[in-house]
């Protein structure tokens, strides 16, 4: 499973990208607002930091304007993926942009039927929102599992499942088990994935024993 970082915080992206675990980045209007930075500038900076897809979301709601915005954003860098909402206009924009060779991430997906529509419209990525389904008392992971089955039923559907609205490490684990192609993970959740008490304890014991030898490698 690929990891995208779900943030517009360039310091976080730079630091995490240095570990080699970052395959891409996703942003949305809320994350850009949180960064307090100019949208185009921040997308350009992120695209230069990672080789993989960087999602930048349109804010128009009619298809023609989405396509216009998408084409403008796509000029920022070759690795921009245009994010469009799961509406009929969004699907029209998805078709037009993807036919023109631009990666498209269809966002705000809450059902397998929506995911089917997005794939038929040529989406590169579908973004099912796990956490927001959990918020309303459903099991967001069921949606990932359903979409995996639907897409695997048809060779013609090549859209990648990008598990989004991930809130905790179990969402990551379960997304991987369910066969999501990508998980977009907030920086604090990504950082938490490494934590295990036995790793910390084991390292402390190794270092204490090494200290006793009085040796040094360098
Ligand atoms: O990229 C969008 C998505 O990940 C949003 O997550 O936590 O606001 O539901 P959340």
mmCIF file of C-alpha atoms and ligand atoms in Angstrom:
data_model
loop_
_atom_site.group_PDB
_atom_site.id
_atom_site.type_symbol
_atom_site.label_atom_id
_atom_site.label_comp_id
_atom_site.label_asym_id
_atom_site.label_seq_id
_atom_site.Cartn_x
_atom_site.Cartn_y
_atom_site.Cartn_z
ATOM 1 C CA UNK A 1 0.000 0.000 0.000
ATOM 2 C CA UNK A 2 1.252 3.452 -0.906
ATOM 3 C CA UNK A 3 1.262 6.226 1.671
ATOM 4 C CA UNK A 4 0.194 9.744 0.808
ATOM 5 C CA UNK A 5 0.414 12.456 3.455
ATOM 6 C CA UNK A 6 -2.858 14.303 4.003
ATOM 7 C CA UNK A 7 -1.635 17.829 4.697
ATOM 8 C CA UNK A 8 -0.563 21.140 3.169
ATOM 9 C CA UNK A 9 2.100 21.622 5.854
ATOM 10 C CA UNK A 10 5.339 21.687 3.849
ATOM 11 C CA UNK A 11 7.617 21.289 6.891
ATOM 12 C CA UNK A 12 5.844 18.060 7.811
ATOM 13 C CA UNK A 13 5.986 16.789 4.218
ATOM 14 C CA UNK A 14 9.708 17.564 3.883
ATOM 15 C CA UNK A 15 10.544 15.785 7.130
ATOM 16 C CA UNK A 16 8.412 12.715 6.406
ATOM 17 C CA UNK A 17 9.582 12.498 2.764
ATOM 18 C CA UNK A 18 13.169 12.184 4.013
ATOM 19 C CA UNK A 19 12.246 8.754 5.451
ATOM 20 C CA UNK A 20 11.288 7.367 2.032
ATOM 21 C CA UNK A 21 7.787 6.323 3.104
ATOM 22 C CA UNK A 22 5.910 9.109 1.332
ATOM 23 C CA UNK A 23 4.526 8.202 -2.096
ATOM 24 C CA UNK A 24 2.424 11.326 -2.592
ATOM 25 C CA UNK A 25 0.415 14.088 -0.920
ATOM 26 C CA UNK A 26 -3.237 15.044 -0.743
ATOM 27 C CA UNK A 27 -4.556 18.497 0.035
ATOM 28 C CA UNK A 28 -8.053 19.913 0.181
ATOM 29 C CA UNK A 29 -9.433 23.441 0.630
ATOM 30 C CA UNK A 30 -9.663 22.975 4.430
ATOM 31 C CA UNK A 31 -6.000 21.898 4.667
ATOM 32 C CA UNK A 32 -4.878 24.799 2.460
ATOM 33 C CA UNK A 33 -6.870 27.223 4.651
ATOM 34 C CA UNK A 34 -5.207 25.699 7.733
ATOM 35 C CA UNK A 35 -1.742 26.287 6.207
ATOM 36 C CA UNK A 36 -2.559 29.988 5.781
ATOM 37 C CA UNK A 37 -0.579 29.986 2.509
ATOM 38 C CA UNK A 38 -1.219 30.826 -1.134
ATOM 39 C CA UNK A 39 -2.725 27.748 -2.815
ATOM 40 C CA UNK A 40 -0.656 27.780 -6.007
ATOM 41 C CA UNK A 41 2.578 28.470 -4.154
ATOM 42 C CA UNK A 42 2.035 25.688 -1.631
ATOM 43 C CA UNK A 43 1.126 23.118 -4.324
ATOM 44 C CA UNK A 44 4.218 24.090 -6.328
ATOM 45 C CA UNK A 45 6.444 23.663 -3.274
ATOM 46 C CA UNK A 46 4.940 20.277 -2.399
ATOM 47 C CA UNK A 47 5.259 19.020 -5.996
ATOM 48 C CA UNK A 48 8.960 19.776 -5.911
ATOM 49 C CA UNK A 49 9.390 17.774 -2.683
ATOM 50 C CA UNK A 50 7.755 14.501 -3.719
ATOM 51 C CA UNK A 51 7.885 12.578 -6.984
ATOM 52 C CA UNK A 52 4.445 11.026 -6.600
ATOM 53 C CA UNK A 53 0.972 12.479 -7.127
ATOM 54 C CA UNK A 54 0.003 15.666 -5.287
ATOM 55 C CA UNK A 55 -3.750 16.234 -5.127
ATOM 56 C CA UNK A 56 -4.989 19.794 -5.560
ATOM 57 C CA UNK A 57 -8.743 20.316 -5.337
ATOM 58 C CA UNK A 58 -10.912 22.481 -7.564
ATOM 59 C CA UNK A 59 -13.396 24.790 -5.864
ATOM 60 C CA UNK A 60 -15.779 25.482 -8.753
ATOM 61 C CA UNK A 61 -19.015 23.501 -8.768
ATOM 62 C CA UNK A 62 -19.936 23.440 -12.451
ATOM 63 C CA UNK A 63 -18.126 21.136 -14.844
ATOM 64 C CA UNK A 64 -16.713 23.702 -17.261
ATOM 65 C CA UNK A 65 -15.267 25.833 -14.497
ATOM 66 C CA UNK A 66 -13.858 22.726 -12.753
ATOM 67 C CA UNK A 67 -12.096 21.764 -15.971
ATOM 68 C CA UNK A 68 -10.717 25.281 -16.352
ATOM 69 C CA UNK A 69 -9.470 25.316 -12.761
ATOM 70 C CA UNK A 70 -8.135 21.781 -13.126
ATOM 71 C CA UNK A 71 -6.177 22.655 -16.272
ATOM 72 C CA UNK A 72 -4.680 25.680 -14.534
ATOM 73 C CA UNK A 73 -3.678 23.640 -11.471
ATOM 74 C CA UNK A 74 -2.290 20.834 -13.646
ATOM 75 C CA UNK A 75 0.153 23.303 -15.204
ATOM 76 C CA UNK A 76 1.861 23.772 -11.815
ATOM 77 C CA UNK A 77 3.762 20.482 -12.166
ATOM 78 C CA UNK A 78 3.600 17.113 -13.909
ATOM 79 C CA UNK A 79 2.737 15.310 -10.683
ATOM 80 C CA UNK A 80 -0.425 17.290 -9.867
ATOM 81 C CA UNK A 81 -3.585 15.180 -9.543
ATOM 82 C CA UNK A 82 -6.791 17.195 -9.802
ATOM 83 C CA UNK A 83 -9.313 16.524 -7.068
ATOM 84 C CA UNK A 84 -12.970 16.863 -8.002
ATOM 85 C CA UNK A 85 -16.053 16.188 -5.861
ATOM 86 C CA UNK A 86 -18.333 13.228 -6.422
ATOM 87 C CA UNK A 87 -21.123 15.124 -8.220
ATOM 88 C CA UNK A 88 -22.394 14.812 -11.806
ATOM 89 C CA UNK A 89 -20.420 17.939 -12.687
ATOM 90 C CA UNK A 90 -17.387 16.452 -10.949
ATOM 91 C CA UNK A 91 -17.710 13.306 -13.067
ATOM 92 C CA UNK A 92 -17.930 15.358 -16.278
ATOM 93 C CA UNK A 93 -14.799 17.233 -15.248
ATOM 94 C CA UNK A 94 -13.144 13.930 -14.335
ATOM 95 C CA UNK A 95 -13.829 12.538 -17.803
ATOM 96 C CA UNK A 96 -12.562 15.664 -19.587
ATOM 97 C CA UNK A 97 -9.428 16.009 -17.472
ATOM 98 C CA UNK A 98 -8.499 12.321 -17.481
ATOM 99 C CA UNK A 99 -8.998 12.105 -21.259
ATOM 100 C CA UNK A 100 -6.559 14.994 -21.547
ATOM 101 C CA UNK A 101 -3.963 12.952 -19.652
ATOM 102 C CA UNK A 102 -4.350 14.565 -16.218
ATOM 103 C CA UNK A 103 -4.549 12.411 -13.075
ATOM 104 C CA UNK A 104 -7.892 12.853 -11.326
ATOM 105 C CA UNK A 105 -8.775 12.089 -7.722
ATOM 106 C CA UNK A 106 -12.535 11.897 -7.151
ATOM 107 C CA UNK A 107 -13.193 12.852 -3.559
ATOM 108 C CA UNK A 108 -15.984 12.747 -0.991
ATOM 109 C CA UNK A 109 -16.937 9.149 -1.802
ATOM 110 C CA UNK A 110 -19.344 7.501 0.642
ATOM 111 C CA UNK A 111 -20.722 4.531 -1.312
ATOM 112 C CA UNK A 112 -19.574 1.721 -3.593
ATOM 113 C CA UNK A 113 -21.995 2.956 -6.265
ATOM 114 C CA UNK A 114 -20.319 6.362 -6.230
ATOM 115 C CA UNK A 115 -16.951 4.636 -6.569
ATOM 116 C CA UNK A 116 -18.248 2.693 -9.568
ATOM 117 C CA UNK A 117 -19.381 5.920 -11.248
ATOM 118 C CA UNK A 118 -16.021 7.595 -10.610
ATOM 119 C CA UNK A 119 -14.112 4.654 -12.085
ATOM 120 C CA UNK A 120 -16.289 4.709 -15.203
ATOM 121 C CA UNK A 121 -15.631 8.446 -15.546
ATOM 122 C CA UNK A 122 -11.894 7.698 -15.695
ATOM 123 C CA UNK A 123 -10.777 8.540 -12.149
ATOM 124 C CA UNK A 124 -7.150 7.738 -11.359
ATOM 125 C CA UNK A 125 -8.027 7.633 -7.647
ATOM 126 C CA UNK A 126 -11.250 7.284 -5.684
ATOM 127 C CA UNK A 127 -11.218 8.720 -2.168
ATOM 128 C CA UNK A 128 -13.633 6.951 0.194
ATOM 129 C CA UNK A 129 -13.834 8.858 3.516
ATOM 130 C CA UNK A 130 -13.545 6.278 6.294
ATOM 131 C CA UNK A 131 -13.569 8.516 9.371
ATOM 132 C CA UNK A 132 -16.578 10.523 8.304
ATOM 133 C CA UNK A 133 -18.609 7.311 7.870
ATOM 134 C CA UNK A 134 -17.507 6.186 11.338
ATOM 135 C CA UNK A 135 -18.660 9.618 12.581
ATOM 136 C CA UNK A 136 -22.250 8.859 11.525
ATOM 137 C CA UNK A 137 -22.242 5.388 13.116
ATOM 138 C CA UNK A 138 -21.318 3.350 10.028
ATOM 139 C CA UNK A 139 -18.167 1.261 9.562
ATOM 140 C CA UNK A 140 -16.015 3.156 7.072
ATOM 141 C CA UNK A 141 -13.861 0.091 6.474
ATOM 142 C CA UNK A 142 -16.848 -1.781 5.002
ATOM 143 C CA UNK A 143 -16.809 0.747 2.183
ATOM 144 C CA UNK A 144 -13.138 0.089 1.391
ATOM 145 C CA UNK A 145 -13.830 -3.654 1.352
ATOM 146 C CA UNK A 146 -16.903 -3.210 -0.891
ATOM 147 C CA UNK A 147 -15.088 -1.002 -3.399
ATOM 148 C CA UNK A 148 -12.191 -3.486 -3.519
ATOM 149 C CA UNK A 149 -14.608 -6.272 -4.454
ATOM 150 C CA UNK A 150 -16.428 -4.141 -7.034
ATOM 151 C CA UNK A 151 -13.246 -2.987 -8.752
ATOM 152 C CA UNK A 152 -11.738 -6.470 -8.699
ATOM 153 C CA UNK A 153 -14.858 -7.814 -10.405
ATOM 154 C CA UNK A 154 -14.095 -5.848 -13.586
ATOM 155 C CA UNK A 155 -10.768 -5.797 -15.415
ATOM 156 C CA UNK A 156 -11.790 -2.585 -17.169
ATOM 157 C CA UNK A 157 -11.796 -0.648 -13.868
ATOM 158 C CA UNK A 158 -8.279 0.483 -13.026
ATOM 159 C CA UNK A 159 -9.051 3.262 -10.542
ATOM 160 C CA UNK A 160 -6.900 3.114 -7.403
ATOM 161 C CA UNK A 161 -8.611 3.058 -4.017
ATOM 162 C CA UNK A 162 -7.226 5.892 -1.919
ATOM 163 C CA UNK A 163 -8.450 5.414 1.660
ATOM 164 C CA UNK A 164 -9.052 8.911 3.068
ATOM 165 C CA UNK A 165 -10.349 10.528 6.247
ATOM 166 C CA UNK A 166 -8.024 8.238 8.180
ATOM 167 C CA UNK A 167 -8.007 9.101 11.856
ATOM 168 C CA UNK A 168 -5.970 6.368 13.591
ATOM 169 C CA UNK A 169 -3.482 3.526 13.163
ATOM 170 C CA UNK A 170 -6.207 0.904 13.005
ATOM 171 C CA UNK A 171 -7.682 2.636 9.958
ATOM 172 C CA UNK A 172 -4.265 2.255 8.306
ATOM 173 C CA UNK A 173 -3.908 -1.413 9.284
ATOM 174 C CA UNK A 174 -7.414 -2.268 8.132
ATOM 175 C CA UNK A 175 -7.019 -0.351 4.859
ATOM 176 C CA UNK A 176 -3.927 -2.411 4.076
ATOM 177 C CA UNK A 177 -5.725 -5.634 5.000
ATOM 178 C CA UNK A 178 -8.674 -4.660 2.796
ATOM 179 C CA UNK A 179 -6.359 -4.060 -0.160
ATOM 180 C CA UNK A 180 -6.597 -0.286 -0.515
ATOM 181 C CA UNK A 181 -4.029 0.851 -3.082
ATOM 182 C CA UNK A 182 -3.188 3.991 -1.143
ATOM 183 C CA UNK A 183 -3.918 5.450 2.295
ATOM 184 C CA UNK A 184 -3.711 9.192 2.734
ATOM 185 C CA UNK A 185 -2.684 9.719 6.309
ATOM 186 C CA UNK A 186 -2.443 12.885 8.448
ATOM 187 C CA UNK A 187 1.157 13.486 9.603
ATOM 188 C CA UNK A 188 0.459 12.780 13.282
ATOM 189 C CA UNK A 189 -1.165 9.424 12.454
ATOM 190 C CA UNK A 190 1.700 8.504 10.094
ATOM 191 C CA UNK A 191 4.245 9.324 12.792
ATOM 192 C CA UNK A 192 2.319 7.173 15.280
ATOM 193 C CA UNK A 193 2.590 4.066 13.070
ATOM 194 C CA UNK A 194 6.163 3.436 14.141
ATOM 195 C CA UNK A 195 5.394 3.296 17.832
ATOM 196 C CA UNK A 196 5.775 0.005 19.710
ATOM 197 C CA UNK A 197 6.767 -0.314 23.369
ATOM 198 C CA UNK A 198 8.845 -3.428 22.667
ATOM 199 C CA UNK A 199 10.886 -1.514 20.049
ATOM 200 C CA UNK A 200 11.625 1.196 22.623
ATOM 201 C CA UNK A 201 12.409 -1.330 25.377
ATOM 202 C CA UNK A 202 14.542 -3.474 23.083
ATOM 203 C CA UNK A 203 16.586 -0.509 21.889
ATOM 204 C CA UNK A 204 17.133 0.707 25.456
ATOM 205 C CA UNK A 205 18.403 -2.766 26.446
ATOM 206 C CA UNK A 206 20.749 -3.021 23.429
ATOM 207 C CA UNK A 207 22.208 0.401 24.149
ATOM 208 C CA UNK A 208 22.671 -0.355 27.861
ATOM 209 C CA UNK A 209 24.539 -3.597 27.040
ATOM 210 C CA UNK A 210 26.658 -1.835 24.431
ATOM 211 C CA UNK A 211 27.601 0.852 26.942
ATOM 212 C CA UNK A 212 28.947 -1.893 29.231
ATOM 213 C CA UNK A 213 31.373 -3.090 26.521
ATOM 214 C CA UNK A 214 33.113 0.296 26.500
ATOM 215 C CA UNK A 215 33.456 0.025 22.710
ATOM 216 C CA UNK A 216 32.592 2.502 19.986
ATOM 217 C CA UNK A 217 31.934 1.763 16.293
ATOM 218 C CA UNK A 218 33.450 4.989 14.963
HETATM 219 O O1 LIG B 1 -8.269 14.525 2.354
HETATM 220 C C1 LIG B 1 -9.535 14.565 2.934
HETATM 221 C C2 LIG B 1 -9.771 13.705 4.116
HETATM 222 O O2 LIG B 1 -8.714 12.906 4.413
HETATM 223 C C3 LIG B 1 -10.444 14.423 5.231
HETATM 224 O O3 LIG B 1 -10.300 13.819 6.488
HETATM 225 O O4 LIG B 1 -10.500 13.823 8.943
HETATM 226 O O5 LIG B 1 -11.358 15.803 7.626
HETATM 227 O O6 LIG B 1 -12.549 13.614 7.561
HETATM 228 P P1 LIG B 1 -11.226 14.280 7.718
#
